[in-house]
mmCIF file of C-alpha atoms in Angstrom:
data_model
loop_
_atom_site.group_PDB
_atom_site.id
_atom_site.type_symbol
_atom_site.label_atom_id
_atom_site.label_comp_id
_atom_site.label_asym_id
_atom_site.label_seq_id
_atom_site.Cartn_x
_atom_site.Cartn_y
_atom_site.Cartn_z
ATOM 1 C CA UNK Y 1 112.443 88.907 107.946
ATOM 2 C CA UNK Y 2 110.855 91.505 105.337
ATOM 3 C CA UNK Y 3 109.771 90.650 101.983
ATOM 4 C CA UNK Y 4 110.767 93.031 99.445
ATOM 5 C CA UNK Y 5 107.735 92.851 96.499
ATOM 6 C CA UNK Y 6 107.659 94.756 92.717
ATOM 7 C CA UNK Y 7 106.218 97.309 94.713
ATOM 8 C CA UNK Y 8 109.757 98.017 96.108
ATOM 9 C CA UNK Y 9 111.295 98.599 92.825
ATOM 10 C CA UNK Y 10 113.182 102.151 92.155
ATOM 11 C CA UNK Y 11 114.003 102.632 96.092
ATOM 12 C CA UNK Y 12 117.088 103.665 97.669
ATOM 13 C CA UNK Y 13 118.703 101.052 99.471
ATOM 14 C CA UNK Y 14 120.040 102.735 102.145
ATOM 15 C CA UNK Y 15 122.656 101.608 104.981
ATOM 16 C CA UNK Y 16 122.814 103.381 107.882
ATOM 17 C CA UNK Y 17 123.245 106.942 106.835
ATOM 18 C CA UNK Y 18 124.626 105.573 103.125
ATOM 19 C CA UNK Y 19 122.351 105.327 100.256
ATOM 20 C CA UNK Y 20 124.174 102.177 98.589
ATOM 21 C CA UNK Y 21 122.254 101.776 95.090
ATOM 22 C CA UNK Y 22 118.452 101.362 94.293
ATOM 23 C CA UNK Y 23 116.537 98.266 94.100
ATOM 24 C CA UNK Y 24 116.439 97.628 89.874
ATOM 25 C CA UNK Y 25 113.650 94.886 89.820
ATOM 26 C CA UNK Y 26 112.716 91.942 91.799
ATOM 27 C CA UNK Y 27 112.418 88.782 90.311
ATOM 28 C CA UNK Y 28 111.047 85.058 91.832
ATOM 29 C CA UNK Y 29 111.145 87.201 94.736
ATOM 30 C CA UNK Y 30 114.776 88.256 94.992
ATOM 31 C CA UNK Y 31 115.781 92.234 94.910
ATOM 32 C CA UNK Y 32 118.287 92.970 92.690
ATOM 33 C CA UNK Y 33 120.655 96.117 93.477
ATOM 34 C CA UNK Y 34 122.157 98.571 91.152
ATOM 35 C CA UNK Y 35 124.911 100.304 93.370
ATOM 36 C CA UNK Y 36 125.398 103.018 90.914
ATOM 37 C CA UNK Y 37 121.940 103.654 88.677
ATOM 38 C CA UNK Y 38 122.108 106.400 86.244
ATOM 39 C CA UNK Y 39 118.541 108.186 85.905
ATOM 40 C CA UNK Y 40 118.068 106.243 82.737
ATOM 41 C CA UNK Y 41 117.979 103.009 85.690
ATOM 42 C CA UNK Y 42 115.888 104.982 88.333
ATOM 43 C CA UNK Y 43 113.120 105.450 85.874
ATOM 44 C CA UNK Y 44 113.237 102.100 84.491
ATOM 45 C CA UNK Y 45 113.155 100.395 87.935
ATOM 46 C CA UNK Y 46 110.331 102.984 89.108
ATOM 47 C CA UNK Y 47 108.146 101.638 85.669
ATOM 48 C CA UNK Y 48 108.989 97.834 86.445
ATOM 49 C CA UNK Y 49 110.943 98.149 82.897
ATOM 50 C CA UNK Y 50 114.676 96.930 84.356
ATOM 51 C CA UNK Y 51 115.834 93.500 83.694
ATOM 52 C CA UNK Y 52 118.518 91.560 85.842
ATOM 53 C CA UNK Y 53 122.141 92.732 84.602
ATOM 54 C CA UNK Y 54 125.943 92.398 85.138
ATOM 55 C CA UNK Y 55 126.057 95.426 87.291
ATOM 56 C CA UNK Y 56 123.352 93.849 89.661
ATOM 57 C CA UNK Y 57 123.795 92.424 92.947
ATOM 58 C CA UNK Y 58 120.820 89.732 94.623
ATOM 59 C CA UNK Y 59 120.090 91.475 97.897
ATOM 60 C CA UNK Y 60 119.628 89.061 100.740
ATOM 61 C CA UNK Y 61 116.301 89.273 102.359
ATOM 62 C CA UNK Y 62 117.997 88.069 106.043
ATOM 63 C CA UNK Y 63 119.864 91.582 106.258
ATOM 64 C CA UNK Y 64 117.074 94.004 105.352
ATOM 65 C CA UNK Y 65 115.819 95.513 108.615
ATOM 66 C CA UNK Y 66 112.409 97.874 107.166
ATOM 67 C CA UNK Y 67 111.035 98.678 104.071
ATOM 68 C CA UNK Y 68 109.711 102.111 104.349
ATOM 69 C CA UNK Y 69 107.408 104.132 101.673
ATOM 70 C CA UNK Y 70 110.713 105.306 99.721
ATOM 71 C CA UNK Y 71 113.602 103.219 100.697
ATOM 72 C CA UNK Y 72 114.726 99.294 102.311
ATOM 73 C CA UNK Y 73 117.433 100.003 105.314
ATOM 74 C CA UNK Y 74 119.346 97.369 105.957
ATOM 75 C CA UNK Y 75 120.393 96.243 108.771
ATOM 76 C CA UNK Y 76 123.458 98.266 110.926
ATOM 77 C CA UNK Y 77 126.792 95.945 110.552
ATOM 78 C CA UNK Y 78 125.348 94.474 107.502
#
């Protein structure tokens, strides 16, 4: 299992070749997903300035495969 930190916020979360939304903040250490951030979002996640919102999903850690320097792939037939 990865762990997805603060660190992670304002990647791509990408599935297979798909890039599926960006990780908007983690909180209690859950990653919360915006599947379709403006800029206004990318910057704000990138700063740690995003809060948890309607239009954000909880990722689940179990089907993240790698976290890499500038995305979190999940896992294929996830």
């Amino acid at each position: 299992m990865t762990t997805i930190t603060e660190a992670d916020e304002g990647k791509s979360v990408v599935h297979e070749d798909t890039t599926v939304g960006i990780v908007a903040t983690v909180e209690h250490g859950t990653a919360y997903v915006d599947p379709d951030p403006g800029i206004t979002d990318r910057v704000k996640a990138r700063f740690g300035w995003a809060d948890i919102e309607e239009d954000t999903y909880p990722l689940q850690e179990r089907i993240v495969a790698e976290v890499t320097d500038d995305e979190v792939r999940l896992q294929s037939g996830s």
